[in-house]
Coordinates of N, CA, C and O in Angstrom, one line a residue:
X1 N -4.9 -57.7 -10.6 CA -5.3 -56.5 -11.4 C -6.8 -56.4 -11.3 O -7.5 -57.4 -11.3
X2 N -7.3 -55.2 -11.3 CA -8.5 -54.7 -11.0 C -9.3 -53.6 -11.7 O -8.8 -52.6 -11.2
X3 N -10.1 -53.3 -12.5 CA -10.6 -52.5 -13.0 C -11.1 -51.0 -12.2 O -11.2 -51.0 -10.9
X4 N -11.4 -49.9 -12.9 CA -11.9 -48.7 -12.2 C -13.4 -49.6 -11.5 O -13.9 -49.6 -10.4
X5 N -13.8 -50.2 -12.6 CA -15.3 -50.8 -11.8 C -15.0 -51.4 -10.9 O -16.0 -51.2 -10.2
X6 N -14.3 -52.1 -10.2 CA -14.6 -53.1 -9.9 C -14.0 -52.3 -8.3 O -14.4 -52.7 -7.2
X7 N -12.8 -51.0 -8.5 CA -12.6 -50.2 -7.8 C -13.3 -49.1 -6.9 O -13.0 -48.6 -5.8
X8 N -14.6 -48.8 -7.8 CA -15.8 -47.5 -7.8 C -16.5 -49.3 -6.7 O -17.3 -48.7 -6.0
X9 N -16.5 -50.3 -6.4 CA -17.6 -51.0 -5.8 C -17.3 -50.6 -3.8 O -16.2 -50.5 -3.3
X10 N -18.5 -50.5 -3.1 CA -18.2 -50.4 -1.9 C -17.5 -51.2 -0.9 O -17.5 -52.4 -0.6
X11 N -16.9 -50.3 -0.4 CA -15.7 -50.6 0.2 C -14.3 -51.2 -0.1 O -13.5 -51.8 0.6
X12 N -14.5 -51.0 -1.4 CA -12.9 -51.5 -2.4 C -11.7 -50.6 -1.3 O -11.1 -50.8 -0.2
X13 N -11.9 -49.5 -2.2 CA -11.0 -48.8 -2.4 C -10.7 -48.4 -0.9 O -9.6 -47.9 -0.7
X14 N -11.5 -48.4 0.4 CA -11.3 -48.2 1.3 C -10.5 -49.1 2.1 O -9.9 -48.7 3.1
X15 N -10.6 -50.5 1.4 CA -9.7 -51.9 1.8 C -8.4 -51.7 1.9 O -7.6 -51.7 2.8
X16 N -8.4 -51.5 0.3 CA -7.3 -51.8 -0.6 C -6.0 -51.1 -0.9 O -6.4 -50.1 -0.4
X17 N -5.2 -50.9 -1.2 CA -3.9 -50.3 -1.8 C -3.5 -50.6 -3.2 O -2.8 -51.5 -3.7
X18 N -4.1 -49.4 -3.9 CA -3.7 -49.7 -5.6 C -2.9 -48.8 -6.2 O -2.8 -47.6 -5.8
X19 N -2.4 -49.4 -7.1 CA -1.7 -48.3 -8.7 C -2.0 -48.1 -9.8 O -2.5 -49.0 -10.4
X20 N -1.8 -47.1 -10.2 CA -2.9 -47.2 -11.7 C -1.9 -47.9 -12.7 O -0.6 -47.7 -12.7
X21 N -2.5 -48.8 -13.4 CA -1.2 -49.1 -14.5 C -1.5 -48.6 -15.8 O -0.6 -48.1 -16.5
X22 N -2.5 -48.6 -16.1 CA -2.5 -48.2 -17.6 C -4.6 -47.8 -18.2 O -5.6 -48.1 -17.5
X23 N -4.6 -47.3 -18.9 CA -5.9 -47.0 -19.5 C -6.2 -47.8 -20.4 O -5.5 -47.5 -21.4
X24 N -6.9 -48.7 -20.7 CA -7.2 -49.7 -21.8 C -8.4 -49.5 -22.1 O -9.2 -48.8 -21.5
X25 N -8.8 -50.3 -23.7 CA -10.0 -50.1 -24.2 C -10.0 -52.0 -24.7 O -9.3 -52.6 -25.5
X26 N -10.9 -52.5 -23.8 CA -11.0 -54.2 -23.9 C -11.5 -54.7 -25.2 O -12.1 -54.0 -25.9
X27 N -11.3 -55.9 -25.3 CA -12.2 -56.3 -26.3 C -13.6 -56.5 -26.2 O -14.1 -57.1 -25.2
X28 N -14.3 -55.9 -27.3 CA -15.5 -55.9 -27.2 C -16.5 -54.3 -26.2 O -17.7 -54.1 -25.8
X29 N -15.4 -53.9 -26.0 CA -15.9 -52.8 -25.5 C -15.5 -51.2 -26.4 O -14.5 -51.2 -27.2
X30 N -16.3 -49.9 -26.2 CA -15.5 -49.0 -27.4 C -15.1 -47.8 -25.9 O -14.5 -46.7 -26.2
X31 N -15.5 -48.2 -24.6 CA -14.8 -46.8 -23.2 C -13.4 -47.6 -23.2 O -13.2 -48.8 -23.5
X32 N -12.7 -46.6 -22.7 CA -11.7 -47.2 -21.9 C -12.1 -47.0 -20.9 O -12.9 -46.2 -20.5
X33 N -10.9 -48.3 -20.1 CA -11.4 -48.1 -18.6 C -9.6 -48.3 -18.2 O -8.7 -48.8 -18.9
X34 N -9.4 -47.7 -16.8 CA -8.7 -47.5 -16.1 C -8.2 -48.9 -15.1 O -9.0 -49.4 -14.3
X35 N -6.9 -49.6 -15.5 CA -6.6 -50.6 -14.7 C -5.9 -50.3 -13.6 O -5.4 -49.2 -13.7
X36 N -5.6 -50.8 -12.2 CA -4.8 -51.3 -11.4 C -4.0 -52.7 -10.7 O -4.3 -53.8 -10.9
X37 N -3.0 -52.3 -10.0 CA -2.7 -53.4 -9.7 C -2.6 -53.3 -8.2 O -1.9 -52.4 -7.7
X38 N -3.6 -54.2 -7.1 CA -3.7 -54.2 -5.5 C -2.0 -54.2 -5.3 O -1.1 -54.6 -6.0
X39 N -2.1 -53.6 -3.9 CA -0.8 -53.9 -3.8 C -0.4 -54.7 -2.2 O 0.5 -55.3 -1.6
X40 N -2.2 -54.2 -1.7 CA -2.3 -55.3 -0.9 C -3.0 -54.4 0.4 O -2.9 -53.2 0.2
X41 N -3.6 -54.7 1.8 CA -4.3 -54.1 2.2 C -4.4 -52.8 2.8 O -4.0 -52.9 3.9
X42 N -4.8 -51.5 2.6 CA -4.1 -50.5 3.3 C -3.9 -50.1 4.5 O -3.4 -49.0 4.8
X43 N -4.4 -51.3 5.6 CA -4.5 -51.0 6.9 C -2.6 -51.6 7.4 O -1.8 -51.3 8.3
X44 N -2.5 -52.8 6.1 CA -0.8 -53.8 6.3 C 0.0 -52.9 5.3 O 0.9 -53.6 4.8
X45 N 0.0 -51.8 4.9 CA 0.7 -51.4 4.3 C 2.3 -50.8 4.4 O 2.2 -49.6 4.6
X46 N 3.2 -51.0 4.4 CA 4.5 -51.0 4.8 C 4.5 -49.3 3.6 O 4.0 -49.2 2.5
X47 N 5.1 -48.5 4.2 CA 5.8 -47.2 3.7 C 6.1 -47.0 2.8 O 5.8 -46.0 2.2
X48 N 7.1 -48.3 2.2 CA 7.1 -47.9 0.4 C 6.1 -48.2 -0.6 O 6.0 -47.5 -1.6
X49 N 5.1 -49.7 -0.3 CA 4.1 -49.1 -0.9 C 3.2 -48.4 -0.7 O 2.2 -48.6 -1.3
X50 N 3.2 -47.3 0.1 CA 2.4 -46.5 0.0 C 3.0 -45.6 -1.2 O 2.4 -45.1 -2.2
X51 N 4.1 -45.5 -0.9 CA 4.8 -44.6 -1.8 C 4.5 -45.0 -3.6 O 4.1 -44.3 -4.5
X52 N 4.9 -46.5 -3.5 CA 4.4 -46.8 -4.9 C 3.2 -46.6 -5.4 O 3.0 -46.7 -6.6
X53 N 2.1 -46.4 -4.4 CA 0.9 -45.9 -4.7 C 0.7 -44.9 -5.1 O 0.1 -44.6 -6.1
X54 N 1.6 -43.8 -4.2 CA 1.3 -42.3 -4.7 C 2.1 -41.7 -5.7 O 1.7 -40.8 -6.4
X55 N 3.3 -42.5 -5.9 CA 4.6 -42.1 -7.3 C 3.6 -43.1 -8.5 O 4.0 -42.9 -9.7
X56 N 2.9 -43.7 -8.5 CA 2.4 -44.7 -9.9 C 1.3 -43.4 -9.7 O 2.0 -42.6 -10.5
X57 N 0.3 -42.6 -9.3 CA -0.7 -42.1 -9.5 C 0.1 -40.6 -10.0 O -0.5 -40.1 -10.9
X58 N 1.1 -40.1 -9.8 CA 2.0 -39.0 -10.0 C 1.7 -39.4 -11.9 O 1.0 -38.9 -12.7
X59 N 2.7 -40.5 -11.8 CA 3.5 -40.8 -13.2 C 1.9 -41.1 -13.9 O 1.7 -40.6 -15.0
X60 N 1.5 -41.4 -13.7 CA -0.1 -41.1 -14.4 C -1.2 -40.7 -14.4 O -2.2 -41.2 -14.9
X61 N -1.1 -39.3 -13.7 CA -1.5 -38.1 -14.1 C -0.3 -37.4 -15.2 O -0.8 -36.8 -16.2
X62 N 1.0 -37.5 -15.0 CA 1.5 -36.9 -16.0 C 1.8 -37.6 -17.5 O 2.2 -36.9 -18.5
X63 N 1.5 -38.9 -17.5 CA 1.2 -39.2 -18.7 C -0.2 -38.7 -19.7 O -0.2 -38.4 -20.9
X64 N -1.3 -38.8 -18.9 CA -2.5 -38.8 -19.5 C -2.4 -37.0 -19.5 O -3.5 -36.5 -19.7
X65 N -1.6 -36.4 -19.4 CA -1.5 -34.8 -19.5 C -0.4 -34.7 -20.6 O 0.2 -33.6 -20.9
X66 N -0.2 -35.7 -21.0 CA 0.9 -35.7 -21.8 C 2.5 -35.4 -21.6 O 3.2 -35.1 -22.5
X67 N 2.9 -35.4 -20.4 CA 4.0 -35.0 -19.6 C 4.8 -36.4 -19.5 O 5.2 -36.8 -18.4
X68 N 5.1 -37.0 -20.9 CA 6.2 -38.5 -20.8 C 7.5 -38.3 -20.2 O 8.0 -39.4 -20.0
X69 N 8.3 -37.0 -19.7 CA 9.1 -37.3 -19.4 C 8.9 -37.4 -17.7 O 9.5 -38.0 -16.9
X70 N 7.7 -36.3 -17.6 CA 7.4 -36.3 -15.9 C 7.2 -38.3 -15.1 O 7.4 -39.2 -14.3
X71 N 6.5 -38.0 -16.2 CA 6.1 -39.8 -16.4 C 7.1 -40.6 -16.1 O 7.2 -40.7 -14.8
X72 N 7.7 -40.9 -16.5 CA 8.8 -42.0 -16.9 C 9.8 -41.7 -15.7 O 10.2 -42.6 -15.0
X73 N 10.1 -40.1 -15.4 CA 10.8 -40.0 -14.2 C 10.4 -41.0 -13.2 O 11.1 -42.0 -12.8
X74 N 9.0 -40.7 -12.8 CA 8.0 -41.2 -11.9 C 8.5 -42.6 -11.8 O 9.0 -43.1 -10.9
X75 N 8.2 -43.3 -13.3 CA 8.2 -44.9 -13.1 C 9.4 -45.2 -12.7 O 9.6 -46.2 -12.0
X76 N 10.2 -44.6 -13.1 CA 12.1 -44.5 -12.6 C 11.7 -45.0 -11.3 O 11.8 -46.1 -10.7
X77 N 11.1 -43.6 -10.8 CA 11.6 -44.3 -9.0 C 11.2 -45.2 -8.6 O 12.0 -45.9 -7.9
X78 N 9.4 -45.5 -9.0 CA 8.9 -46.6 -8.8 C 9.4 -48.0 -9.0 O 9.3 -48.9 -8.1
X79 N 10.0 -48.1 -9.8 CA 10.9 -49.2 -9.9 C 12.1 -49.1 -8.8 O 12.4 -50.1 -8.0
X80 N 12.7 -48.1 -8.7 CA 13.7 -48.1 -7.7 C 12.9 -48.7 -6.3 O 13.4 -49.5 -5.5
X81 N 11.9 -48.2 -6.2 CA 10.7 -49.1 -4.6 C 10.1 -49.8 -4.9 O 9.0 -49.8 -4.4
X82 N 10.6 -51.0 -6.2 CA 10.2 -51.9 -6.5 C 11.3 -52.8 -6.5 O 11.0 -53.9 -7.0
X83 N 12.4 -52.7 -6.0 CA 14.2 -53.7 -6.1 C 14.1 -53.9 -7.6 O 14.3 -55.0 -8.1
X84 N 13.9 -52.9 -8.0 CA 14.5 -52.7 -9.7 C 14.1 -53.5 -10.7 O 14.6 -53.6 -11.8
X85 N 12.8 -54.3 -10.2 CA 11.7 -54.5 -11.6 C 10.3 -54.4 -11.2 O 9.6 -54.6 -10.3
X86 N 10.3 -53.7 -12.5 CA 8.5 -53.3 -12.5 C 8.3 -53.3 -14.0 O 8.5 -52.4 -14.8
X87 N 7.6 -54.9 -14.2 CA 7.3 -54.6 -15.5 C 6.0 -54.3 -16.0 O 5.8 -54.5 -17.2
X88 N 5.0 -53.9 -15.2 CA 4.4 -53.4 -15.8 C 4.9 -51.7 -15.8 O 4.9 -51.2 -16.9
X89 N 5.2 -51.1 -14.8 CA 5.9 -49.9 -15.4 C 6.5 -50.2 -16.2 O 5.7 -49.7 -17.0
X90 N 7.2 -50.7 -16.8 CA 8.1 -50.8 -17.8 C 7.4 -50.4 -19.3 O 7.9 -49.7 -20.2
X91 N 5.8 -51.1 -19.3 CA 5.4 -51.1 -20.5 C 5.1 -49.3 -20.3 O 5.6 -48.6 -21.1
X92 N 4.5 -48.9 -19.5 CA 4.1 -47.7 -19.4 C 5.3 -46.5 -20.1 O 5.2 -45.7 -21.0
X93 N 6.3 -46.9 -19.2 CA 7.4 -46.1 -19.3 C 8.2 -46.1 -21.2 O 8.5 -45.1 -21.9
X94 N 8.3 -47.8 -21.5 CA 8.7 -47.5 -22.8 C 7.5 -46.7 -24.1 O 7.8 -46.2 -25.2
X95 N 6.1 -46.8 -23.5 CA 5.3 -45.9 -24.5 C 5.8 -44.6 -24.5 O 6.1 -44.0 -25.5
X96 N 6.1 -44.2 -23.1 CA 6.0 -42.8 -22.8 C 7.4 -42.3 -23.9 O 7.6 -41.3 -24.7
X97 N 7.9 -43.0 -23.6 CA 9.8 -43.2 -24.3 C 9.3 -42.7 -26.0 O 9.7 -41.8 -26.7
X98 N 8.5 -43.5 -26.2 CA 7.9 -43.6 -27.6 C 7.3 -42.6 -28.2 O 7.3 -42.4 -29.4
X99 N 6.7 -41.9 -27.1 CA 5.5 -40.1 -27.3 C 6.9 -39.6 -27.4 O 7.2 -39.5 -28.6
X100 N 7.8 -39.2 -26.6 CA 8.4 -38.7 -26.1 C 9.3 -38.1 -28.1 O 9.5 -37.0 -28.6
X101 N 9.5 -39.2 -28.5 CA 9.9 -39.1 -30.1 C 9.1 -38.6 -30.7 O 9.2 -37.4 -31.1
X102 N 7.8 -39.6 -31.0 CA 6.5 -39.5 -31.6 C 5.4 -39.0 -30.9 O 4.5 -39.7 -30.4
X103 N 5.4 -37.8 -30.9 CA 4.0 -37.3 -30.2 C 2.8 -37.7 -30.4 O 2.5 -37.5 -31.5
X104 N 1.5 -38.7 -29.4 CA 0.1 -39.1 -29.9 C 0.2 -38.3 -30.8 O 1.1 -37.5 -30.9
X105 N -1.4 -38.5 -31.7 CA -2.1 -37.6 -32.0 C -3.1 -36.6 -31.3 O -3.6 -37.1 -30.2
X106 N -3.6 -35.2 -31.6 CA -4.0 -34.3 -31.0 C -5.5 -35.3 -30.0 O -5.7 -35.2 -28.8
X107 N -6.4 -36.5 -31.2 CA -7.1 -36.8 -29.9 C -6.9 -38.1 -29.5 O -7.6 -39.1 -29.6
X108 N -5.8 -37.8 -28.9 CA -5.2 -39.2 -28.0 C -5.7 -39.0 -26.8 O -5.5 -38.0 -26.1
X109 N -6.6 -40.2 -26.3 CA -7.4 -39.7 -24.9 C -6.4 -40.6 -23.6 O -7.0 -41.1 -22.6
X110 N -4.9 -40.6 -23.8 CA -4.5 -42.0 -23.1 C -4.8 -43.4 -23.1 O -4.1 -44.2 -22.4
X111 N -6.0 -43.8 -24.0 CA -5.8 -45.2 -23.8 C -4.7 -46.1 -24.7 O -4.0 -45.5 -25.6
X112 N -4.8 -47.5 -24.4 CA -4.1 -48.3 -25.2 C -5.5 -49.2 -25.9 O -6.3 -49.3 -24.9
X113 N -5.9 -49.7 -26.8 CA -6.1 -50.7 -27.0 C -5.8 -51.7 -27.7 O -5.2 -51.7 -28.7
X114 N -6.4 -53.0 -26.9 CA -6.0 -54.1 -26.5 C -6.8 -55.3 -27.3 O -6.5 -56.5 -27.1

């Protein structure tokens, strides 16, 4: 798992193959910052993770727009191109489950804190 910083550093992101997992606010810190998880390099990248790259960035944009159900769709599949566990989708997915009842509040900026 990797931070937006650590992702914004030269030639990360050009390496690498990531997902977003979630928006957190750390201890000791008052930004959130944006996590991932590598999925490994993108030059060895096999077809479905690419795909999990681009369905986890789908399903979170439509969360942080407040779109839980678009969401959750998303993590559906991802898990399906995952042989049917992903738990960190999971946690993503049961929040969304959770808005989905309970709407955030008006200034819910997507983060979690942790």
């Amino acid at each position: 798992m990797i931070s937006e910083d650590v992702l914004k550093e030269p030639g990360v992101s050009d390496t690498f193959l990531v997902r977003p997992l979630d928006v957190v606010v750390v201890k000791g810190r008052s930004e959130p910052t944006r996590i991932y998880e590598v999925l490994g390099f993108k030059s060895e990248a096999a077809e479905n993770v690419r795909q999990i790259s681009t369905v986890s960035a789908q399903a979170m944009r439509a969360y942080l727009n407040r779109d839980f159900k678009q969401a959750v769709q998303c993590l559906q599949l991802v898990e399906q191109f995952k042989g049917g566990e992903d738990p960190a989708g999971k946690v993503l997915s049961d929040r969304c489950r959770q808005f989905l009842k309970h709407a955030p509040p008006p200034n819910w900026d997507g983060s979690e804190v942790l």
